N, CA, C and O atoms as CSV, one atom per row, in Angstrom:
chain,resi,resn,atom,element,x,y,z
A,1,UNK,N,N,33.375,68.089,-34.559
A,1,UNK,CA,C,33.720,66.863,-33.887
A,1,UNK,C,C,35.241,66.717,-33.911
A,1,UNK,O,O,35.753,66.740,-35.030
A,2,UNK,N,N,35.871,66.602,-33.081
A,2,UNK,CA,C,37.458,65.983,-32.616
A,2,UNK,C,C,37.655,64.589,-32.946
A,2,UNK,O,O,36.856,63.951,-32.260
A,3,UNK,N,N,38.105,64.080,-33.422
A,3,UNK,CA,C,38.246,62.797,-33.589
A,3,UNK,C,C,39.616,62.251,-32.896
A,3,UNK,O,O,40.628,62.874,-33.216
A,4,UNK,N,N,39.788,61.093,-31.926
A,4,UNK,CA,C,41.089,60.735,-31.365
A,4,UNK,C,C,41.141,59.659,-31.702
A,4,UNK,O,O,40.169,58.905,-31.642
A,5,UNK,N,N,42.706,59.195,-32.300
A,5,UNK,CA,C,43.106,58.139,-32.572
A,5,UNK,C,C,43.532,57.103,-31.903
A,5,UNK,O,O,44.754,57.242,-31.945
A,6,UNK,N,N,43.310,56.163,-31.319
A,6,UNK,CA,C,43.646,55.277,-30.809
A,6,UNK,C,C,44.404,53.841,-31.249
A,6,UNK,O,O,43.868,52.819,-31.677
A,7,UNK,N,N,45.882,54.113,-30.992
A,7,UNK,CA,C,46.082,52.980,-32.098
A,7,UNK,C,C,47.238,51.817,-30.645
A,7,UNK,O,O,48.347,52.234,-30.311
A,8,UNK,N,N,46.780,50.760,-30.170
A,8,UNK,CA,C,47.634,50.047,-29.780
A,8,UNK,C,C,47.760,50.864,-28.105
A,8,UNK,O,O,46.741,50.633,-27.454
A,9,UNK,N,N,48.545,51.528,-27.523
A,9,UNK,CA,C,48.848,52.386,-25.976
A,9,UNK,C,C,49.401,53.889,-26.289
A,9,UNK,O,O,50.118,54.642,-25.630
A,10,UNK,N,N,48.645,54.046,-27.835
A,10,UNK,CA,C,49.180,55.365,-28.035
A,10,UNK,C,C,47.589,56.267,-28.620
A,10,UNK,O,O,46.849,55.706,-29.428
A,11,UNK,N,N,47.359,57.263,-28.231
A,11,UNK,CA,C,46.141,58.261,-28.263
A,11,UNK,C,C,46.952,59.474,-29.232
A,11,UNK,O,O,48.027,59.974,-28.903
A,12,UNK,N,N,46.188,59.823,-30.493
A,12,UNK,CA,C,46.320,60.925,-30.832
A,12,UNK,C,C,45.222,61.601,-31.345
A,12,UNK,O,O,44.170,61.151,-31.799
A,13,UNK,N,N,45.511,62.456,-31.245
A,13,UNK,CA,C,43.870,63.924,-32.328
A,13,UNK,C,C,44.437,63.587,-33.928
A,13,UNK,O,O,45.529,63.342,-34.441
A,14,UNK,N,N,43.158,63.714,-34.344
A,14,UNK,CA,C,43.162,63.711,-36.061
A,14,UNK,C,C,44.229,64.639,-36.635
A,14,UNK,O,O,44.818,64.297,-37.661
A,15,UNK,N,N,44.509,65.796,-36.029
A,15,UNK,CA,C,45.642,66.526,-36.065
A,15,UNK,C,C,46.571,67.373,-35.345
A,15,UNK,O,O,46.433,66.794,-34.267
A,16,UNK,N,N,47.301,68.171,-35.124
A,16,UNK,CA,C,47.732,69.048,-34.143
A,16,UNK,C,C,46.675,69.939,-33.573
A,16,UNK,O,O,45.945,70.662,-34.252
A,17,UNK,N,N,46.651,69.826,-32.244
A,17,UNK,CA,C,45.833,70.856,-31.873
A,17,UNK,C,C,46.555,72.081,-31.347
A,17,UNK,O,O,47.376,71.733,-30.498
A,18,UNK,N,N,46.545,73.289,-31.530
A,18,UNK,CA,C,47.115,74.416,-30.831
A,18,UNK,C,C,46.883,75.344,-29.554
A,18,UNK,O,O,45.790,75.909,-29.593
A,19,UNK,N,N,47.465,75.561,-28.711
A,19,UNK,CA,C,46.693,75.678,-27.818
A,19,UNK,C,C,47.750,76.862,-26.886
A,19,UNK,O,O,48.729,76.291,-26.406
A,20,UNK,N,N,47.685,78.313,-26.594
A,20,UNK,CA,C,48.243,79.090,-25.639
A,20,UNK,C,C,48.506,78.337,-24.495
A,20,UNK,O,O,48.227,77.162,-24.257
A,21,UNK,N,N,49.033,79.100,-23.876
A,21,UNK,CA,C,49.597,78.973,-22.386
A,21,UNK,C,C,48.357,78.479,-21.930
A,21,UNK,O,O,48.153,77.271,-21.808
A,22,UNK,N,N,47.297,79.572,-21.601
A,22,UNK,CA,C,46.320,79.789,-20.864
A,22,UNK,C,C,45.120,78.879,-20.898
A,22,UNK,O,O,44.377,78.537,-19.978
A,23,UNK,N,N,45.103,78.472,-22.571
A,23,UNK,CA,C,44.340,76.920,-22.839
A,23,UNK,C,C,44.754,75.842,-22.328
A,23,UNK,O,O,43.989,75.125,-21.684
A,24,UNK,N,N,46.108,75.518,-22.534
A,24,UNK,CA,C,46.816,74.283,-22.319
A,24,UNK,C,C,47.107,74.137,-20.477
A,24,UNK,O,O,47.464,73.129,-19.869
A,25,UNK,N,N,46.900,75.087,-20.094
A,25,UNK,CA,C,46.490,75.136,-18.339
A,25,UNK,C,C,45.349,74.375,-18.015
A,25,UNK,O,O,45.430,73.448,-17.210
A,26,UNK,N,N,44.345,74.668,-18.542
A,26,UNK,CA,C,43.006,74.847,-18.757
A,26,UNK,C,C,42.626,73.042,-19.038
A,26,UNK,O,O,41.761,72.322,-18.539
A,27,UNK,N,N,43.828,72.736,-20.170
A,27,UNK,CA,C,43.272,71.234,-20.852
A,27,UNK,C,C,43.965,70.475,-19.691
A,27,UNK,O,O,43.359,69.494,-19.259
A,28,UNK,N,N,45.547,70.905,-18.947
A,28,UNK,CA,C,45.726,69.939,-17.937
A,28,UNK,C,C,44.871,69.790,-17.176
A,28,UNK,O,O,44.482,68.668,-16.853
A,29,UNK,N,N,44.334,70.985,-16.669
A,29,UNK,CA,C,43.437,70.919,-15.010
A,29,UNK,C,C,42.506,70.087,-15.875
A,29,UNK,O,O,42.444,69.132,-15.101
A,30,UNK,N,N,41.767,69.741,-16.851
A,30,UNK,CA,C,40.161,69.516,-16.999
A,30,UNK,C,C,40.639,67.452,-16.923
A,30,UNK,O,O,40.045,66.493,-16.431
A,31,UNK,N,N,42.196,67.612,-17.820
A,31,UNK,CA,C,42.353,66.577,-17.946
A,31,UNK,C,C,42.903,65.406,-16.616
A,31,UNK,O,O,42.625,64.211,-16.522
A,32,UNK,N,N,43.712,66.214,-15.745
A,32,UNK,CA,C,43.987,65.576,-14.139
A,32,UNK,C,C,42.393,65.277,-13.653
A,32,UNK,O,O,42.050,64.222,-13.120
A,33,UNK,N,N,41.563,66.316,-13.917
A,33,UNK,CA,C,39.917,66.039,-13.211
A,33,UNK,C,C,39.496,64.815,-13.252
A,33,UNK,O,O,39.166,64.093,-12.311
A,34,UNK,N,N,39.520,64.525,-14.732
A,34,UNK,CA,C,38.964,62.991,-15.800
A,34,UNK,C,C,40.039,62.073,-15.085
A,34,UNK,O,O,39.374,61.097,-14.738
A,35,UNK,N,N,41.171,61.893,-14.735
A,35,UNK,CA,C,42.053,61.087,-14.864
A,35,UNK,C,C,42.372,60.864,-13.338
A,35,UNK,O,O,43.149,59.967,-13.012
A,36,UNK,N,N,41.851,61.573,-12.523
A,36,UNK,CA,C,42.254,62.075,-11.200
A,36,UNK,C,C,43.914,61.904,-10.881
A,36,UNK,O,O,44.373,61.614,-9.776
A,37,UNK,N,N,44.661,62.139,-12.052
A,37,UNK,CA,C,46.385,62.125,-11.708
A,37,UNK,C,C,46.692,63.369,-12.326
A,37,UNK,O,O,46.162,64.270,-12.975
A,38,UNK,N,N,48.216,62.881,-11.642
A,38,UNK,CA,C,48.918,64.549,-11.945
A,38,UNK,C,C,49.300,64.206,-13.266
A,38,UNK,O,O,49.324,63.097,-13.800
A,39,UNK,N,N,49.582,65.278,-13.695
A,39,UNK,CA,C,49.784,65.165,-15.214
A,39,UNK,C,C,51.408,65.512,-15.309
A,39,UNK,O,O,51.818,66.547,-14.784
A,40,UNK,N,N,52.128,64.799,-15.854
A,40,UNK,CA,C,53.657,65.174,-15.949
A,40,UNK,C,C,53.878,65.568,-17.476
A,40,UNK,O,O,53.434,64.828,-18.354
A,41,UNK,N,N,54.742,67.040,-17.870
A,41,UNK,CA,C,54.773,67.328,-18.768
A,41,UNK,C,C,56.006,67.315,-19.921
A,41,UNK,O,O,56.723,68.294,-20.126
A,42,UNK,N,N,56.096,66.330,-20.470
A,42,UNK,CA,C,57.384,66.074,-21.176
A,42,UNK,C,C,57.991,66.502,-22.430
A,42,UNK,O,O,57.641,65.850,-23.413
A,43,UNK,N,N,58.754,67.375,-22.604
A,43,UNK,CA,C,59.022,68.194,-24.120
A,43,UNK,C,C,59.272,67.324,-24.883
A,43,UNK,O,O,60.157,66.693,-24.305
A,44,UNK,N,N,59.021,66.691,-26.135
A,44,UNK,CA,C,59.550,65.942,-27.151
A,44,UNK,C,C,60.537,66.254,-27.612
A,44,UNK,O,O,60.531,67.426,-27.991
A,45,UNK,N,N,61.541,65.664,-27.787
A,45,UNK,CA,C,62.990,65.876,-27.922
A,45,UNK,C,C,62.870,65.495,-29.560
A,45,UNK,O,O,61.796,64.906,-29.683
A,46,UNK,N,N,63.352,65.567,-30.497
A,46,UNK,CA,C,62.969,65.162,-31.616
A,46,UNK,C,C,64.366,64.326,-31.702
A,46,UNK,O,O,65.443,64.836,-31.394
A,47,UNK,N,N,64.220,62.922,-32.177
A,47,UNK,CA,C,65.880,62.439,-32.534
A,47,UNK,C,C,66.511,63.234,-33.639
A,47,UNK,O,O,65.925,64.092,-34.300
A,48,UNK,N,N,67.575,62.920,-33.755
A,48,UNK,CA,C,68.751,63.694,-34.728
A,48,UNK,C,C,68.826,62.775,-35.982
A,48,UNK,O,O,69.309,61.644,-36.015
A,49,UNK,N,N,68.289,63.431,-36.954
A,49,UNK,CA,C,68.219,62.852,-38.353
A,49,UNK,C,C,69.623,62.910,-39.226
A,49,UNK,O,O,70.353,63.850,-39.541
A,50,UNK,N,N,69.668,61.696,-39.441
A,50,UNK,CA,C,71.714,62.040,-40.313
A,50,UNK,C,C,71.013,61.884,-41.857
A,50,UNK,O,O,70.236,61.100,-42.404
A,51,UNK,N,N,71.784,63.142,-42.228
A,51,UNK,CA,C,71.531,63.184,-43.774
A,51,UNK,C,C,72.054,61.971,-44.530
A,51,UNK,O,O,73.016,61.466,-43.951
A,52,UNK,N,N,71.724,61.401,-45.580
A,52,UNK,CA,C,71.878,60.327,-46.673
A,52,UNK,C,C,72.076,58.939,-46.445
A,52,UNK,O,O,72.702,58.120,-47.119
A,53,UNK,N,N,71.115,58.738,-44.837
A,53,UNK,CA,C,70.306,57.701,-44.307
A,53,UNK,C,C,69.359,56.949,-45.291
A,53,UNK,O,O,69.225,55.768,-45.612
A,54,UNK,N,N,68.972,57.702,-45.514
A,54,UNK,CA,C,67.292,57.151,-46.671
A,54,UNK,C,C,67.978,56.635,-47.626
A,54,UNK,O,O,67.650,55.628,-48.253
A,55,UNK,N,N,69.450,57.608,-47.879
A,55,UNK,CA,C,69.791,57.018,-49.833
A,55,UNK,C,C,70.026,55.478,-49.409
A,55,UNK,O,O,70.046,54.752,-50.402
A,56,UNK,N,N,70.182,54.891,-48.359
A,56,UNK,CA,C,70.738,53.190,-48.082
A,56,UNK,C,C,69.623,52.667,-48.197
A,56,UNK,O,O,69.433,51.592,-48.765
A,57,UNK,N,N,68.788,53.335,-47.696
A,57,UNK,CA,C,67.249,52.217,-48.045
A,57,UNK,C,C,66.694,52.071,-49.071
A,57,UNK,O,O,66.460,53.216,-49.458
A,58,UNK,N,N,66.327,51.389,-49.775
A,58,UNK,CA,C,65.389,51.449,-50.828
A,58,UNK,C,C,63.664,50.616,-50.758
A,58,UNK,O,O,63.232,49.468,-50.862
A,59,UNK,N,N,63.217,51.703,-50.573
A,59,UNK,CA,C,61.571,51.307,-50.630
A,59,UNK,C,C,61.177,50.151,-51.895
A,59,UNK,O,O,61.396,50.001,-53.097
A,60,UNK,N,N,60.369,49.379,-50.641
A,60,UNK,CA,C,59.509,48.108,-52.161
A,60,UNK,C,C,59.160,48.951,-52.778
A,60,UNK,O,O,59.232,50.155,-52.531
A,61,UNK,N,N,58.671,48.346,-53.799
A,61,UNK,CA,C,58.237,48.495,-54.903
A,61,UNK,C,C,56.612,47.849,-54.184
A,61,UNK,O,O,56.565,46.793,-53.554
A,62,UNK,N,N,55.214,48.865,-54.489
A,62,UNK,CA,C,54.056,48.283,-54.306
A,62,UNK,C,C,53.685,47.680,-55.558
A,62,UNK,O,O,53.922,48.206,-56.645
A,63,UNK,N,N,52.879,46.147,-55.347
A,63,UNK,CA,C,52.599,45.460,-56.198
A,63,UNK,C,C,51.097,45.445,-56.150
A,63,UNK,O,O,50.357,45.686,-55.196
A,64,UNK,N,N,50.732,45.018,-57.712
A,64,UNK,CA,C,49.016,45.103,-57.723
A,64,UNK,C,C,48.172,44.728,-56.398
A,64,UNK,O,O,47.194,45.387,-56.045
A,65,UNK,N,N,48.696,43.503,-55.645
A,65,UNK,CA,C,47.978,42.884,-54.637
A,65,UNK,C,C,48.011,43.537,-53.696
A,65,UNK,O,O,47.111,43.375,-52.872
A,66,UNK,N,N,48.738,44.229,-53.520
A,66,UNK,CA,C,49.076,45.328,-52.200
A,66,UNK,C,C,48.315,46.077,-52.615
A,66,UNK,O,O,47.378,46.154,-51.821
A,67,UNK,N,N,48.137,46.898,-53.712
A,67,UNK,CA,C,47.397,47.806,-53.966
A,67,UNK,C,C,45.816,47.582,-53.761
A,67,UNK,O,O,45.023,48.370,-53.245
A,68,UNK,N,N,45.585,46.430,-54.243
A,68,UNK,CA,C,44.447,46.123,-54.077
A,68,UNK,C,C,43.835,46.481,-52.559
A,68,UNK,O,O,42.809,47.138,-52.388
A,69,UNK,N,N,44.531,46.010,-51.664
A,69,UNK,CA,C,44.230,45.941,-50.338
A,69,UNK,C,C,44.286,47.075,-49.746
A,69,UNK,O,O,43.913,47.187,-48.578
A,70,UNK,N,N,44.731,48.034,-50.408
A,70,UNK,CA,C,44.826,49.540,-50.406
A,70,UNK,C,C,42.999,50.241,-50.399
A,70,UNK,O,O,42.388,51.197,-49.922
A,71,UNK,N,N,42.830,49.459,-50.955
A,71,UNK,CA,C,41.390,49.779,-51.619
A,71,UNK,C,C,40.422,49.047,-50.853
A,71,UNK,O,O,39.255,49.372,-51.073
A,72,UNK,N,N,40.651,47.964,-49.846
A,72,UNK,CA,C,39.798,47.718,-49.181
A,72,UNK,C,C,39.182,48.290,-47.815
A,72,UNK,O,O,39.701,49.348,-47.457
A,73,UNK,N,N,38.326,47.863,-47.114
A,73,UNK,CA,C,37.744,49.002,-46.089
A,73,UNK,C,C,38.822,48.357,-44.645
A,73,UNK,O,O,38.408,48.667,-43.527
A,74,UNK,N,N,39.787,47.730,-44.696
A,74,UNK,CA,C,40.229,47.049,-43.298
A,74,UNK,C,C,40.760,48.691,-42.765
A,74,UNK,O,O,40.691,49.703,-43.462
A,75,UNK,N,N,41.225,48.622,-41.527
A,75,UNK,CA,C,41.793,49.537,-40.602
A,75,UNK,C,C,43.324,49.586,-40.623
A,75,UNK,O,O,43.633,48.410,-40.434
A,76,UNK,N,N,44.509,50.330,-40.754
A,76,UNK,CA,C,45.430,50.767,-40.927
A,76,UNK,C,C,46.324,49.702,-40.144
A,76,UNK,O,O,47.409,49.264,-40.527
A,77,UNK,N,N,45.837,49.466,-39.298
A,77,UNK,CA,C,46.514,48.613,-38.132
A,77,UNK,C,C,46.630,46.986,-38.695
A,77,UNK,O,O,47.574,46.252,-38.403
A,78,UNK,N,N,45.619,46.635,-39.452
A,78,UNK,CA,C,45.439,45.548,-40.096
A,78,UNK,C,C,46.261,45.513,-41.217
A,78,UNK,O,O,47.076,44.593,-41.285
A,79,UNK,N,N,46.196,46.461,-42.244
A,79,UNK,CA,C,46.833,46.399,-43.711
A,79,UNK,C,C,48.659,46.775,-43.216
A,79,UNK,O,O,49.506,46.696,-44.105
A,80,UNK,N,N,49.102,47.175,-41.736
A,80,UNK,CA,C,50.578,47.171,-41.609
A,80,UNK,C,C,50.506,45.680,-41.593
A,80,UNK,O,O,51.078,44.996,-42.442
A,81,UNK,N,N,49.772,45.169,-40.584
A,81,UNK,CA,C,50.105,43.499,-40.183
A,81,UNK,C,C,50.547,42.756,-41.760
A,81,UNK,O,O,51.645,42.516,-42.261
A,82,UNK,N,N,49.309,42.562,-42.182
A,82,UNK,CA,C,49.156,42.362,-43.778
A,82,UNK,C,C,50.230,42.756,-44.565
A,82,UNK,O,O,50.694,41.826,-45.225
A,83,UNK,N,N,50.730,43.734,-44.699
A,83,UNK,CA,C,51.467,44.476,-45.623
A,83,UNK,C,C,53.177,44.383,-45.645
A,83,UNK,O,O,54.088,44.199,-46.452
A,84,UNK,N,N,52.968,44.638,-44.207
A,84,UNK,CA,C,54.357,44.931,-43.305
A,84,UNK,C,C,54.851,45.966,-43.934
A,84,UNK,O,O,55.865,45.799,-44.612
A,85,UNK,N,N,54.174,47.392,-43.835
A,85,UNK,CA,C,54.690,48.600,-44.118
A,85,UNK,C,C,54.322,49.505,-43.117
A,85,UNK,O,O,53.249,49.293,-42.551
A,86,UNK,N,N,54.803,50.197,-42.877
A,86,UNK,CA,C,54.599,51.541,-42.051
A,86,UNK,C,C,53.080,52.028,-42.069
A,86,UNK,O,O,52.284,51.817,-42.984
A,87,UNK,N,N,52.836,52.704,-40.912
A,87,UNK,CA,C,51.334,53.407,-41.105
A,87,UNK,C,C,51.693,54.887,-42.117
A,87,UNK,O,O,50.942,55.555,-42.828
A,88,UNK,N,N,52.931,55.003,-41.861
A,88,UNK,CA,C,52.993,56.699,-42.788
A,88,UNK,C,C,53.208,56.376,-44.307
A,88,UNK,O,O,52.947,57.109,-45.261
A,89,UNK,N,N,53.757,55.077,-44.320
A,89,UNK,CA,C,53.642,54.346,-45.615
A,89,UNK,C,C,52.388,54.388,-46.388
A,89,UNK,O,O,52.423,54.687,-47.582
A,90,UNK,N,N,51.448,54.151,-45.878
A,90,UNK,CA,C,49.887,52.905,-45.967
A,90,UNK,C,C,49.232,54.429,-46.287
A,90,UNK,O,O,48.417,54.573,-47.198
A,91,UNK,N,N,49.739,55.695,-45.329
A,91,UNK,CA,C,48.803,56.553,-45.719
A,91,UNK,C,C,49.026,57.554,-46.997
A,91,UNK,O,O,48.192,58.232,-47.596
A,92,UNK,N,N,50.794,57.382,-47.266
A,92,UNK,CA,C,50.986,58.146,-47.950
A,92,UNK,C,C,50.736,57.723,-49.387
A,92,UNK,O,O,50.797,58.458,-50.372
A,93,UNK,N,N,50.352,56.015,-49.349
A,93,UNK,CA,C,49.715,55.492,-50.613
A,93,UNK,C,C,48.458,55.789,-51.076
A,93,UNK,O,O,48.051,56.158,-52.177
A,94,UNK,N,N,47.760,55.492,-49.721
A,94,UNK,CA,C,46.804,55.616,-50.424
A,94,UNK,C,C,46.149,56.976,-50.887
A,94,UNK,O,O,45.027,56.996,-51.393
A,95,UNK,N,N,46.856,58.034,-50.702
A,95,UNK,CA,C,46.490,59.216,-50.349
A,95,UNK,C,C,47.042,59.605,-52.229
A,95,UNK,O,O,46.516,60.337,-53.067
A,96,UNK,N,N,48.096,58.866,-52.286
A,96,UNK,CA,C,48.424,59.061,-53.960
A,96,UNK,C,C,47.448,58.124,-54.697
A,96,UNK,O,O,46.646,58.499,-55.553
A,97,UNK,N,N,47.629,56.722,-54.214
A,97,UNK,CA,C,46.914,56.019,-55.230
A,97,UNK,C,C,45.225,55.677,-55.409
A,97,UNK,O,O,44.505,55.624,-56.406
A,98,UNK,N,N,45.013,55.510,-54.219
A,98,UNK,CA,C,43.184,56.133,-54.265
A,98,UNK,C,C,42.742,56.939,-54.952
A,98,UNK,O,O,41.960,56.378,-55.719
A,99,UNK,N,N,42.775,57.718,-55.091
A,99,UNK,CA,C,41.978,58.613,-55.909
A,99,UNK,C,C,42.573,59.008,-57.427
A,99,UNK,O,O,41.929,59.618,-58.281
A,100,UNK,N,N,43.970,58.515,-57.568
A,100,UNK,CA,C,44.177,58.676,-59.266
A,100,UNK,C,C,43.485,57.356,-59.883
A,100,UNK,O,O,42.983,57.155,-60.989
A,101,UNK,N,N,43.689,56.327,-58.465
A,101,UNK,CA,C,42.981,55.061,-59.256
A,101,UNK,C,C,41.036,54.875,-59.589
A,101,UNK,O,O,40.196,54.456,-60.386
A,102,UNK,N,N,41.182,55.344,-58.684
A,102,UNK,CA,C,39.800,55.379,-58.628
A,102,UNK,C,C,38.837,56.329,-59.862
A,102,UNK,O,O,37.675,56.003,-60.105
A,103,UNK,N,N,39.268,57.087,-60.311
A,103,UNK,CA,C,38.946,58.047,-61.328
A,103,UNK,C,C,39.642,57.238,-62.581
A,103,UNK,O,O,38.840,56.582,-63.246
A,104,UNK,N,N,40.604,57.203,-62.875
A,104,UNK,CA,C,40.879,55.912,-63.721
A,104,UNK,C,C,39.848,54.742,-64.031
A,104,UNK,O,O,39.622,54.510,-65.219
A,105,UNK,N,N,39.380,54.195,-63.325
A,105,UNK,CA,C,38.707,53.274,-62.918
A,105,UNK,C,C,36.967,53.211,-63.354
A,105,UNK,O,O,36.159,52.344,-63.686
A,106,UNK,N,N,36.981,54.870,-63.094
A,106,UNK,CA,C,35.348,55.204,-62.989
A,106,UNK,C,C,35.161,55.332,-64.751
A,106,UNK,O,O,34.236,54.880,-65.425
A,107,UNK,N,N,36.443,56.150,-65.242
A,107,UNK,CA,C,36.583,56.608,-67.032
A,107,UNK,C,C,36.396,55.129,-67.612
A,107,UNK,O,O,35.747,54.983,-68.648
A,108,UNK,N,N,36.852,54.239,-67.079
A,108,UNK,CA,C,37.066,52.982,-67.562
A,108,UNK,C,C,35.899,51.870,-68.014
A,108,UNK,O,O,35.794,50.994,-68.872
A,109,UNK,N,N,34.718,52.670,-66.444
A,109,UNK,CA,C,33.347,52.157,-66.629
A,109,UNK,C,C,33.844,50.780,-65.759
A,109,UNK,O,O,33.478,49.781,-66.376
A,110,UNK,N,N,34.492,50.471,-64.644
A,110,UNK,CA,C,34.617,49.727,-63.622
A,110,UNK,C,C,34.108,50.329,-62.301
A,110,UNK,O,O,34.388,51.453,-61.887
A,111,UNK,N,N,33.244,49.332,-61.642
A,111,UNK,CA,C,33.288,49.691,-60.575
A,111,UNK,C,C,33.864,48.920,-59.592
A,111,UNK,O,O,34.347,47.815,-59.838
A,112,UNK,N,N,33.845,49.625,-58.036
A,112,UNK,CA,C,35.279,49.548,-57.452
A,112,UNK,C,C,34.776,47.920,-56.796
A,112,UNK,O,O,35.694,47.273,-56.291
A,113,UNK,N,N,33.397,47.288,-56.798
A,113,UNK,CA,C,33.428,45.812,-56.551
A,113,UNK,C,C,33.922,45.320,-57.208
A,113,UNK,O,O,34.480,44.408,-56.597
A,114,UNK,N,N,34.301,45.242,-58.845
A,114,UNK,CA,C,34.813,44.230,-59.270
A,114,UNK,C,C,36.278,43.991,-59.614
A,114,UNK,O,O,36.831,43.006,-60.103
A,115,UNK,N,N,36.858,45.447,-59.129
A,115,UNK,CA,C,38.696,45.614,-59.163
A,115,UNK,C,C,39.092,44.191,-58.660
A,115,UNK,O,O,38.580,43.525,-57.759
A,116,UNK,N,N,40.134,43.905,-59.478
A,116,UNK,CA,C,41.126,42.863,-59.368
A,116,UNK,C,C,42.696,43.261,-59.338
A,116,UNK,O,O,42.934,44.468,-59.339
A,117,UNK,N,N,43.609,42.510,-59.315
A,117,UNK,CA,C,45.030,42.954,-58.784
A,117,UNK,C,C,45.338,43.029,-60.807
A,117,UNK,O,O,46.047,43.898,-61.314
A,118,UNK,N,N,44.828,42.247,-61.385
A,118,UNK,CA,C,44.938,42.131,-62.933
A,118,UNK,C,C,44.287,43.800,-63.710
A,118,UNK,O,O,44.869,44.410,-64.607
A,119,UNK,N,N,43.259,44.130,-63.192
A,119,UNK,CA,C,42.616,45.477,-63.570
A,119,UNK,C,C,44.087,46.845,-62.503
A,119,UNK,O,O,44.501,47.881,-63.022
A,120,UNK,N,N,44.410,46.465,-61.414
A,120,UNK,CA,C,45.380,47.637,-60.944
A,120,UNK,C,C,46.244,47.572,-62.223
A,120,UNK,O,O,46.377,48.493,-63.028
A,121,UNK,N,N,46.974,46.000,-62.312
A,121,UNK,CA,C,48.226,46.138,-63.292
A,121,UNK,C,C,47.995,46.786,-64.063
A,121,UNK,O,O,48.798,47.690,-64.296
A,122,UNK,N,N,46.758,46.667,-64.881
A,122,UNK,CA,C,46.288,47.314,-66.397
A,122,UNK,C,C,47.111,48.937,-66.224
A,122,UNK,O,O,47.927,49.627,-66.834
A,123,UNK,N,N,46.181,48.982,-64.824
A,123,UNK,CA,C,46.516,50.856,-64.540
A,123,UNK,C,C,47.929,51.260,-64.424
A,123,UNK,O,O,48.315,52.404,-64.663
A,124,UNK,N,N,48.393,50.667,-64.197
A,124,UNK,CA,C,49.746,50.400,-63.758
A,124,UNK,C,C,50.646,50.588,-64.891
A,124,UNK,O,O,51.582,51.357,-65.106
A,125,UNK,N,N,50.193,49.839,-65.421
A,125,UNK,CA,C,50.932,49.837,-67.513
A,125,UNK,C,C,50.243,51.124,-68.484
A,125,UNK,O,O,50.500,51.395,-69.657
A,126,UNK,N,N,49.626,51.555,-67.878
A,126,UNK,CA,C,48.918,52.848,-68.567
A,126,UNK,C,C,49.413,54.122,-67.767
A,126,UNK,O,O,49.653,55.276,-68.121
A,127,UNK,N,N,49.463,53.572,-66.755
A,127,UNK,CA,C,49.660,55.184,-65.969
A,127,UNK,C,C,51.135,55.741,-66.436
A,127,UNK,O,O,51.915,54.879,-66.840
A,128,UNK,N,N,51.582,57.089,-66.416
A,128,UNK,CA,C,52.032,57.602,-66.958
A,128,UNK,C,C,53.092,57.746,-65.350
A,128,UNK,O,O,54.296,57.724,-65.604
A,129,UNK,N,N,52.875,57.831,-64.393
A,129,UNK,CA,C,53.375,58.200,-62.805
A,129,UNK,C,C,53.810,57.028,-62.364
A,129,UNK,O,O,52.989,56.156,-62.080
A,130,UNK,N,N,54.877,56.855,-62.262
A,130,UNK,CA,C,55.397,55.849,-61.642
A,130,UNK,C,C,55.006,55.187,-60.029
A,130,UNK,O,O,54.899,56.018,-59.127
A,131,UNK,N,N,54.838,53.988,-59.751
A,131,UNK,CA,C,54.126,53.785,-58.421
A,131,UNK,C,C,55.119,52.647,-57.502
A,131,UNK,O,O,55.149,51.428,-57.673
A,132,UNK,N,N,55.857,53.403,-56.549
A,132,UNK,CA,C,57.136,52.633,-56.305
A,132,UNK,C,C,56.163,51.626,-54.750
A,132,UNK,O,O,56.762,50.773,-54.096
C-alpha cells in the first residue's frame, strides 16, 4: 500500500519514491489521464542554507504538557496548531520520546491511560537523556 499525505494544498508519498526516466514518463502520462491537464515539470531549487543560522535560534525547551500531547492520538496538523511547533519538530519528538517513554512507563507498571504531565516529569527527573 502507498500511502499519500495530504496536509492543507500540499500532497506527499509516505516517502521518496524513485523512479527512471522511463517510469516517471509513464507516471506523467497516467497522471495528465486522471487530471486531464498538462503536467508542468519544475526542478526544486533547494534554498541556500548559511552556516551558523541555527546557532541564533534556540529551540524551547519541551515541557511535560507538551509531551503529554505527544502521546495523544490527535493528527500532526492539530498538535502544530496546539503546540506551535513545526511538523519536523512534532515528528522528530515523538520519534525520540515515544518509545523511550513508553517503555519507561511499561517497567514502571503504568499504563499509557493513566499518564499525566506529573508522571512525564517523574521521567524527566530520572531520565538520564536530556529532552530539550
Amino acid at each position: 500500500m502507498v500511502k499519500i499525505q495530504i496536509n492543507e494544498d500540499l500532497l506527499d508519498f509516505e516517502a521518496p519514491v524513485y523512479m527512471n526516466d522511463e517510469y516517471f514518463k509513464r507516471f506523467c502520462k497516467k497522471i495528465e489521464e486522471i487530471t486531464k491537464e498538462e503536467i508542468e515539470i519544475i526542478p526544486v531549487i533547494e534554498k541556500e542554507r548559511w552556516a551558523g543560522i541555527i546557532d541564533k535560534q534556540k529551540p524551547r525547551k519541551w515541557k511535560p504538557e507538551e509531551l503529554l500531547l505527544l502521546l495523544s492520538p490527535l493528527e500532526h496538523t492539530e498538535l502544530k496548531k496546539k503546540l506551535r511547533r513545526s511538523e519536523m519538530s512534532l515528528v522528530l519528538k515523538q520519534g525520540d520520546f515515544v518509545p523511550k517513554f513508553t517503555s519507561w512507563a511499561k517497567n514502571k507498571g503504568y499504563s499509557l491511560q493513566e499518564i499525566t504531565s506529573s508522571i512525564i516529569k517523574q521521567y524527566l527527573e530520572e531520565s538520564e537523556d536530556e529532552h530539550p
